Structure formats: C-alpha cells, structure tokens
Short mmCIF file of C-alpha atoms in Angstrom, two decimals:
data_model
loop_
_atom_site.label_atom_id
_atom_site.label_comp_id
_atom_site.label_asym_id
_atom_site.label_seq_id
_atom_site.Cartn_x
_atom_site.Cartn_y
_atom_site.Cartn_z
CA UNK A 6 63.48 112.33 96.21
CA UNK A 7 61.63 109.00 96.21
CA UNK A 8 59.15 107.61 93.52
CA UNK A 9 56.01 105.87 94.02
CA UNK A 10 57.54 104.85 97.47
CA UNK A 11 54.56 102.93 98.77
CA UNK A 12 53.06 101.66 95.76
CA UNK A 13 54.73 98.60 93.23
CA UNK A 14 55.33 99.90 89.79
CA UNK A 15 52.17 99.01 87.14
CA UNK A 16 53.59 96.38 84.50
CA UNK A 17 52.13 98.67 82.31
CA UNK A 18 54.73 101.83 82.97
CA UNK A 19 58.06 100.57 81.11
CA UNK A 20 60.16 102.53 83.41
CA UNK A 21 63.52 101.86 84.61
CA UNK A 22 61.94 101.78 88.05
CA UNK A 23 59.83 99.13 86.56
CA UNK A 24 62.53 97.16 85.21
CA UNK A 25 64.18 97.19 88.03
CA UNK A 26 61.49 95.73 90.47
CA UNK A 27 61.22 93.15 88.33
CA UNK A 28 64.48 91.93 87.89
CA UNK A 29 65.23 91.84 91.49
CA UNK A 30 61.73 90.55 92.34
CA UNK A 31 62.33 87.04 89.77
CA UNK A 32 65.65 86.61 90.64
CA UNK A 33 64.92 86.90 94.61
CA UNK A 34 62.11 84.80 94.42
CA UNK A 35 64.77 82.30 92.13
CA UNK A 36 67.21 82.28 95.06
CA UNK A 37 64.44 81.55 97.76
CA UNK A 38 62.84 78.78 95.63
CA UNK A 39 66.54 76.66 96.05
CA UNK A 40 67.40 77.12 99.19
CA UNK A 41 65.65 73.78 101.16
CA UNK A 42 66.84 71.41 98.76
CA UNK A 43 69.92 72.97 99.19
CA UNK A 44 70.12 72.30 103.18
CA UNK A 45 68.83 69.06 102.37
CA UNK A 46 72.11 68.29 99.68
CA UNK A 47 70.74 65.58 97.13
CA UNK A 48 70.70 67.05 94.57
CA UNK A 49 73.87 69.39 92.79
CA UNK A 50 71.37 71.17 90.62
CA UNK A 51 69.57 72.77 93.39
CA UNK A 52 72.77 74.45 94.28
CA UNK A 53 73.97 75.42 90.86
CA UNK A 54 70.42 77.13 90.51
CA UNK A 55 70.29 78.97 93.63
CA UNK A 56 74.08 80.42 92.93
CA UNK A 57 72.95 81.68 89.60
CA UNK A 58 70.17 83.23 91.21
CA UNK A 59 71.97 84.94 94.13
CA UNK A 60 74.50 85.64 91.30
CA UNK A 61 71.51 87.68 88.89
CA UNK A 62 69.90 89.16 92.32
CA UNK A 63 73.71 90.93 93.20
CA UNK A 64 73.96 92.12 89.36
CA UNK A 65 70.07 93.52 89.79
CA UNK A 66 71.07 95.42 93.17
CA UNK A 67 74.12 96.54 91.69
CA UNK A 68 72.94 97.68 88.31
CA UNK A 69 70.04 99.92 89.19
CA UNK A 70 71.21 101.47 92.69
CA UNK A 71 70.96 105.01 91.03
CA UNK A 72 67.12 104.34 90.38
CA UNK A 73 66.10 102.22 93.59
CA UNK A 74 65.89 102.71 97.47
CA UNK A 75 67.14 99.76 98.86
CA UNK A 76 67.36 98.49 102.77
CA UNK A 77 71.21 99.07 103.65
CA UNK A 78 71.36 95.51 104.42
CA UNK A 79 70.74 94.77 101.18
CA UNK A 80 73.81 95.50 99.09
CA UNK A 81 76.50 94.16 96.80
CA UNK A 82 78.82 93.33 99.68
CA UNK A 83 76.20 91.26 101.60
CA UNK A 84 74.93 89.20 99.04
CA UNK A 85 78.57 89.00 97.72
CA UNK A 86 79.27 86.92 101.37
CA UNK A 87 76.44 84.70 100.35
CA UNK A 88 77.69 83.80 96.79
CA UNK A 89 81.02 83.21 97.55
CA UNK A 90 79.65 80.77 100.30
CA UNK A 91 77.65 79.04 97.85
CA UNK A 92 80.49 79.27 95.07
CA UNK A 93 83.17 77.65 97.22
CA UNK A 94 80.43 74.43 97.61
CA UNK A 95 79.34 74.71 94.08
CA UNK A 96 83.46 74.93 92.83
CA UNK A 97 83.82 71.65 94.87
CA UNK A 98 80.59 70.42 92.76
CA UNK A 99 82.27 71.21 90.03
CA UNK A 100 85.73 69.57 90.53
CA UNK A 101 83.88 66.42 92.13
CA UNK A 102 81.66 66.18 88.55
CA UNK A 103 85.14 66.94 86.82
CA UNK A 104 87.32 64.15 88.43
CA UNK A 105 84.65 61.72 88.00
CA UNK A 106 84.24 62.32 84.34
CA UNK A 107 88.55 61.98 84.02
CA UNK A 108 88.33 58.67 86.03
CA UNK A 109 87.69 56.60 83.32
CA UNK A 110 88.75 52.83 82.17
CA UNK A 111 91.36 53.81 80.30
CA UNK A 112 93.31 55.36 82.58
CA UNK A 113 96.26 53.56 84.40
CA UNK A 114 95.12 51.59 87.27
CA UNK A 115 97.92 53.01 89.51
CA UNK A 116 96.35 56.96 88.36
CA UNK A 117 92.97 55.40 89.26
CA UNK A 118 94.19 54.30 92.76
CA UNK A 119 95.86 58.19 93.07
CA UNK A 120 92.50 59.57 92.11
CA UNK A 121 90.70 58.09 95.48
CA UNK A 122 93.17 59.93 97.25
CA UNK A 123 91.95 62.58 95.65
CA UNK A 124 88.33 61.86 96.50
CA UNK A 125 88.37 61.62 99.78
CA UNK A 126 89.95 64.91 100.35
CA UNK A 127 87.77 66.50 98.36
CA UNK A 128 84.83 64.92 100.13
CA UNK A 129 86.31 65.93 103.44
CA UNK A 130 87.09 69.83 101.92
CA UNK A 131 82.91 69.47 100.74
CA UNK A 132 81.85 68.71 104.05
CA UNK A 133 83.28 71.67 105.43
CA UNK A 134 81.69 74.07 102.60
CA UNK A 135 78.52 72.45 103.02
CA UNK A 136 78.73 73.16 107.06
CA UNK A 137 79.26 76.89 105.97
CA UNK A 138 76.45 77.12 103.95
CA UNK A 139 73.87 75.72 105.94
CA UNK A 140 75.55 77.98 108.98
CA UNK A 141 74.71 80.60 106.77
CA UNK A 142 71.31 79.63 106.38
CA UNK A 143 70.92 80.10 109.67
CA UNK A 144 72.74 83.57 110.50
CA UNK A 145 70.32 85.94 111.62
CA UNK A 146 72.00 88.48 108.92
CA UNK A 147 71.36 86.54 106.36
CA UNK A 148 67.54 86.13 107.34
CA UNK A 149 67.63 89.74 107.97
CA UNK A 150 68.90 90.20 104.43
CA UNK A 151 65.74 88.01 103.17
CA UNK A 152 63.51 89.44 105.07
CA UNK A 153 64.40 93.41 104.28
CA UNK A 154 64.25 92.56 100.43
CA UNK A 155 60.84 90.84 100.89
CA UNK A 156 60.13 94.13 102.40
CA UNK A 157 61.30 96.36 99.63
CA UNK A 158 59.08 94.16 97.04
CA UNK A 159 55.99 94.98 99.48
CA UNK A 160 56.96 98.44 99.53
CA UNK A 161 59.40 99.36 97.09
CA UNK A 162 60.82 102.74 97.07
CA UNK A 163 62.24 104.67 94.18
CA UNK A 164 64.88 107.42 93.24
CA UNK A 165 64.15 110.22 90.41
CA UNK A 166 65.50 108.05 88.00
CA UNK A 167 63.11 105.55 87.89
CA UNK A 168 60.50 107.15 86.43
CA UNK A 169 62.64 107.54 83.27
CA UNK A 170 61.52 105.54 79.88
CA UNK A 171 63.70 102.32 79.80
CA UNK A 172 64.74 102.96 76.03
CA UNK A 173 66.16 106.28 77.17
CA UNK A 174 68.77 105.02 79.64
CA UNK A 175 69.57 101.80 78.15
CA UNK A 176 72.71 102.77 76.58
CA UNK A 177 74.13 104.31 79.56
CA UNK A 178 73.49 101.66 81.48
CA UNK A 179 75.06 99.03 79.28
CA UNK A 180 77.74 101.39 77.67
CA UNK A 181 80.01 101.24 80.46
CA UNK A 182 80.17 97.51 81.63
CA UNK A 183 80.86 96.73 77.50
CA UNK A 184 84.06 99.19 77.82
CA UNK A 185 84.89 97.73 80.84
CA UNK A 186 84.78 94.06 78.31
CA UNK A 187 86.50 95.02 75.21
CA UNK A 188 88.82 97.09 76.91
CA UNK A 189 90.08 94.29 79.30
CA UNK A 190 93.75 93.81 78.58
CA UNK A 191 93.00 89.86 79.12
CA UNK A 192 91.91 90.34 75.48
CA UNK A 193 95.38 90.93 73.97
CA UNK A 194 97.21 87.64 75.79
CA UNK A 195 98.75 85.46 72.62
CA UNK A 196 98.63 89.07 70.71
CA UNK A 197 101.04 90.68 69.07
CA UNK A 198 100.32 94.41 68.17
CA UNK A 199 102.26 96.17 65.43
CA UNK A 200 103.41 99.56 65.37
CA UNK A 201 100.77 99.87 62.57
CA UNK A 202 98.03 98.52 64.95
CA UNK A 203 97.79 95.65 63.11
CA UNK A 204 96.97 93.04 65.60
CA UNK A 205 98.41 89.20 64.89
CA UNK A 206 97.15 86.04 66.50
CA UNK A 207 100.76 84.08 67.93
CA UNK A 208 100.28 80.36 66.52
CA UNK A 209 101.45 78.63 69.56
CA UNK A 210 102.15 74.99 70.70
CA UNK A 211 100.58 73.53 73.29
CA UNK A 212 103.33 73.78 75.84
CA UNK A 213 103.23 77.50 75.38
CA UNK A 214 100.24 78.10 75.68
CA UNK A 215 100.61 75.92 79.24
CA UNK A 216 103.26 78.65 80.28
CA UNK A 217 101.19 81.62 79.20
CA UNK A 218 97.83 79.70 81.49
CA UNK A 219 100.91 79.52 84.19
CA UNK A 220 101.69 83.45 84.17
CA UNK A 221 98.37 84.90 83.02
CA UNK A 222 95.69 82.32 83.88
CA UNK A 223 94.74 85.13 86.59
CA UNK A 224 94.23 87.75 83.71
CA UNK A 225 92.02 85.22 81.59
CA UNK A 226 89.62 84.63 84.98
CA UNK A 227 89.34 88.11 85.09
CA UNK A 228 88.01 88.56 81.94
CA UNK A 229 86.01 85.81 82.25
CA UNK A 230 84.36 87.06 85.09
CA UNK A 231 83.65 91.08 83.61
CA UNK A 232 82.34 88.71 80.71
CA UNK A 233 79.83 86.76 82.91
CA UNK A 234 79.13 90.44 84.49
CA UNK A 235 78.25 91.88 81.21
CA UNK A 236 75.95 88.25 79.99
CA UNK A 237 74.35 89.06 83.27
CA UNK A 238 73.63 92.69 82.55
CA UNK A 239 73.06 92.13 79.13
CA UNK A 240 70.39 89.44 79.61
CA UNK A 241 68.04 91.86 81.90
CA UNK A 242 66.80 93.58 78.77
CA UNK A 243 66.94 90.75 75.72
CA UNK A 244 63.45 91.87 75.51
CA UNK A 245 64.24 95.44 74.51
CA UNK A 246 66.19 94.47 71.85
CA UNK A 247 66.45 92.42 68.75
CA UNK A 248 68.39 89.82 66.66
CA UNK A 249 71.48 91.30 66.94
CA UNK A 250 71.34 92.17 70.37
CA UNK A 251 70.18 88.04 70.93
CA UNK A 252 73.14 86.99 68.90
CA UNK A 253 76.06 89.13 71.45
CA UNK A 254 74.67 87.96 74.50
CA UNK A 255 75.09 84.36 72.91
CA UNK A 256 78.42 85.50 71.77
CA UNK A 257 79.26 86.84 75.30
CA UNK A 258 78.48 83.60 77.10
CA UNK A 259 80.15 81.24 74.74
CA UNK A 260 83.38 83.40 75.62
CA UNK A 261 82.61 83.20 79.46
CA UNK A 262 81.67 79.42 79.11
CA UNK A 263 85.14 78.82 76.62
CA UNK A 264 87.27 80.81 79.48
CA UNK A 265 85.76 79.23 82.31
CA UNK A 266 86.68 75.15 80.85
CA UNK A 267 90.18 76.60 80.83
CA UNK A 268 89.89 78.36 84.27
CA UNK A 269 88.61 75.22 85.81
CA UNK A 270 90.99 72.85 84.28
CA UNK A 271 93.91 74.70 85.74
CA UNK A 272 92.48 75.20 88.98
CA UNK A 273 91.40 71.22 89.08
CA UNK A 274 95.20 70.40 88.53
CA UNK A 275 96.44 73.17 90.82
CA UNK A 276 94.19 71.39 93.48
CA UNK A 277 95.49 68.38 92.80
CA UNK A 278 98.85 69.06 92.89
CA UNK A 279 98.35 70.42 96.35
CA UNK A 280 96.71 67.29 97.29
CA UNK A 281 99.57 65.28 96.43
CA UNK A 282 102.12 67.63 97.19
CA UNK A 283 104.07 67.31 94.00
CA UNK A 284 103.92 68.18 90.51
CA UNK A 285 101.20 66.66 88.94
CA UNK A 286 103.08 64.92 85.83
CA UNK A 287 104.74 62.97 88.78
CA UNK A 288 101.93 61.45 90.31
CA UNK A 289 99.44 61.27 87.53
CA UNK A 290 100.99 62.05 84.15
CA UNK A 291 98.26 60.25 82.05
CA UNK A 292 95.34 62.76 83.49
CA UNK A 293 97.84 65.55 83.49
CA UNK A 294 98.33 64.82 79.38
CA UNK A 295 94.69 64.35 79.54
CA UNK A 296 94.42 67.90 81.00
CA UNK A 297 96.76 69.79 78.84
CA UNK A 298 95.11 68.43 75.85
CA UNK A 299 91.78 69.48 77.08
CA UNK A 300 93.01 73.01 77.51
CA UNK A 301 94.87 73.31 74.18
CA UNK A 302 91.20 72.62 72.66
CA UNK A 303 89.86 75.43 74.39
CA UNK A 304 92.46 77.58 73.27
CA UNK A 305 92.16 77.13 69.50
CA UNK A 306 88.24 77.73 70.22
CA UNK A 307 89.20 80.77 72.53
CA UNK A 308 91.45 82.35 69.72
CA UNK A 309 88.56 83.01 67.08
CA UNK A 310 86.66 84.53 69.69
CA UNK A 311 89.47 86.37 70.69
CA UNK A 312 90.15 87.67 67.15
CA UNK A 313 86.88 88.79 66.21
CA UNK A 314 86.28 91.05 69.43
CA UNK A 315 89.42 92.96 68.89
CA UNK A 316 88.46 94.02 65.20
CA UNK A 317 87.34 97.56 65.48
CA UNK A 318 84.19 96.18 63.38
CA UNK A 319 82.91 93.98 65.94
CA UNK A 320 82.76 96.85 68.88
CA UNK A 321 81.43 99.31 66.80
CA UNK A 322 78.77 96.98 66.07
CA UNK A 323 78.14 95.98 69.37
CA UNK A 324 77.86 99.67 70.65
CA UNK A 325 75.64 100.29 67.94
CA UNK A 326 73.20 97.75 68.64
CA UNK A 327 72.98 98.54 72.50
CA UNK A 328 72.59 101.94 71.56
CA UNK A 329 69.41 101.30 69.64
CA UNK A 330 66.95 99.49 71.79
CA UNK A 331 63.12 99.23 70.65
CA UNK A 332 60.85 101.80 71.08
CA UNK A 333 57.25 101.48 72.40
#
C-alpha cells in the first residue's frame, strides 16, 4: 500500500511521511550543492561538507525505509560505496591537516626532515583517492543514483506508515539505535564491574592506557561510530523536542568528537609507522611522545563521559526524554 504516491507531502501534515521527505530532500540537495568544488579540489571544506551530507542522506534512507518507497538504486549499500569513497579522501584530509599541525618549530630538525617523507607519500596515496572520487563522479551508477532520488522528490511514494503523526512513532524510532549506544560493550573498556554491580573507573597511566588503544582501539571506533549514528538520528527531530533532548544530542557528539581525536591519533601513527617501516619511537620519538600525550588528554576527558552514561540515572533519563516528544 502506497501513500500519496504522486503528490509531495503538505509542510503542513507533520507526518512521518513528511519528515521523511524532508530530511532526505535537504540533505540530497546538501550533497549535490558540494560536489563541483569537489572535482575541482581547492578547497578541503567542500569535501568535508559533501561527506557529511552523503553521510545524513544514508542515515535518512536508512531510518525511514518502513515509511518510504524508494528507487532500488537508492539504498544504504549504494550510497555506502559513495561515502567510503569520499571518506578515504577526506581521512587523507584529515591526516594531511594533522601532520601539518605536529610539524612545528620545536620539533627536532632530523623528525622534521622524517616528516617530508611522510608528506610525499601521503600526497602520492591523495592523488590516488582523489582519482577515485572524481571516477566516481563519473560512473553512470552513481548518476543513476542522483538521478532516481531526484525522481523520488518529484514523485515521492509512500508506505502505510507514513501517514502516522510524527510524535506517535518517535520513540520507536529512536528507542532502538539508543540501546544499540548504551548497550555497546565499548562502554565498559577501563571498567571494572563488581559482583555488586558497582561499576569503578581503573585510574590508569598513560602507558596503559596506550596498551588498552593497542588491543581495543577497534572496540572504541565502534562505538564511536553507533555514536555518530545515533547524533545523526537524533538530530533529524531536535525540533520535536526540547532542552533536554538539545542537551543529549550535544552530549552524544562531544563523545563521538572525544573518541574520534583518539581514533585518529592512533590511526595517524599506525600510518606512519607503515610509512617508515618501523616502530614509530624509532624514527620519530619526539612526535610519537607528542602523540601519546595527546591521547592520554583525551582519555581523562573520555572517562567522565564514560562514567556518567553507565549510571543507570543517565539512560533512564535519556529514554525518558525521547519518549516524550512535543505534541502539536
């Protein structure tokens, strides 16, 4: 059963159908506004922009397939293609901005020297993700993909569901991806649990906590990335709710954003050390100090994070305010 399958949604009709037109609509329209300045490469921004974009567009698609029609071309798995491709640029981007920012004065001449080593292949690396980009550009899939979703906007086409009052399916749309977050066992890394259930924060040094990036850096990403899932959810309907609601999705990206400075440290010097093919204290143990440092910082800002979300107060909250939307 289809809704309204030739006609847009009135702004008027708060309707999850509604909601979801116009989340995929802005964030489509986001993604297409980037993409020549991102052939033309001058600027790092423009790419950034168009990833979040492509990035909001996949959560949109993904979130309200039970209420929407969509082309089959257009689906989590395509558009997935197109933000890794962007990603493995932007990551580059990212490492580039990184390096540049650790190559200071102060560092050892000889560590200086290293670091153009280091340049160049990432430069080389760059040119290469650039290439796949703009080869994506040009795919016919891709354009096929554009062109089906412009489609959908002209026409859109709806399931049952969408004719449903926003406020009444909220919860059960959020409910999920927030179990999914507090009940990601990347939470309880540097935890000790007692029999009791008393939970106790482990006061470690900074070379522990380098060994416990080492085993369960994977674990952390992880739940950084269900965290930047559920900001991206989350942020789709700041307008149905209130204070509260404001104040977790603030809460929720300072954890992604604290996770992801410790993510991309360690994958900068994993990077490096296979640029140089050794360990990375050996050929620049000034930046690697630098490094370390830089992630032990993160950590102690990590842990109260980390502390409050596993108090049974916090999630209880949380569930409570995302079960209790505004009402028309």
């Amino acid at each position: 059963m289809t809704l309204a399958s030739n006609s847009k949604v009135k702004s008027n009709v708060k309707s999850l159908g509604y909601y979801a037109y116009s989340a995929i609509q802005k964030h489509f329209k986001k993604t297409l506004k980037w993409e020549t300045e991102v052939k033309k490469d001058k600027d790092p921004e423009a790419l950034h922009q168009m990833r979040v974009g492509i990035r909001r567009l996949r959560t949109a698609v993904s979130r309200f397939d039970q209420a929407i029609n969509l082309p089959k071309l257009v689906n989590d798995k395509n558009l997935g293609k197109i933000a890794r491709r962007l990603g493995n640029l932007r990551d580059l981007d990212v490492l580039k901005e990184t390096l540049e920012n650790l190559a200071q004065p102060d560092l050892p001449k000889k560590e200086r020297q290293s670091l153009q080593t280091a340049f160049d292949a990432l430069e080389k690396q760059r040119e290469k993700a650039l290439q796949d980009v703009r080869t994506t550009f040009k795919d016919e899939r891709y354009k096929s993909i554009k062109q089906s979703l412009q489609d959908w906007l002209d026409e859109p086409s709806y399931q049952s569901l969408a004719s449903l009052p926003m406020q009444e399916v909220l919860p059960d749309l959020l409910l999920p991806e927030i179990s999914s977050f507090l009940l990601h066992p990347g939470w309880l890394i540097g935890i000790q649990v007692e029999p009791s259930g008393e939970i106790i924060s482990q006061e470690w040094k900074a070379e522990t906590i380098e060994q416990e990036l080492t085993t369960n850096g994977k674990l952390l990403h992880s739940l950084r990335k269900q965290t930047k899932r559920l900001r991206y959810q989350m942020e789709l309907f700041s307008d149905l709710y209130g204070e509260s609601y404001t104040n977790y999705v603030a809460q929720v990206k300072s954890i992604q954003d604290i996770l992801g400075s410790m993510q991309d440290s360690v994958v900068l010097s994993e990077w490096l050390v296979d640029v140089f093919k050794c360990e990375l204290h050996t050929q620049l143990p000034t930046l690697a100090d630098i490094l370390a440092q830089n992630r032990y910082r993160m950590w102690q800002q990590w842990q109260p994070l980390q502390g409050q979300y596993l108090k049974t107060e916090t999630k209880q909250e949380l569930r409570l305010t995302v079960i209790q939307p505004f009402k028309d």
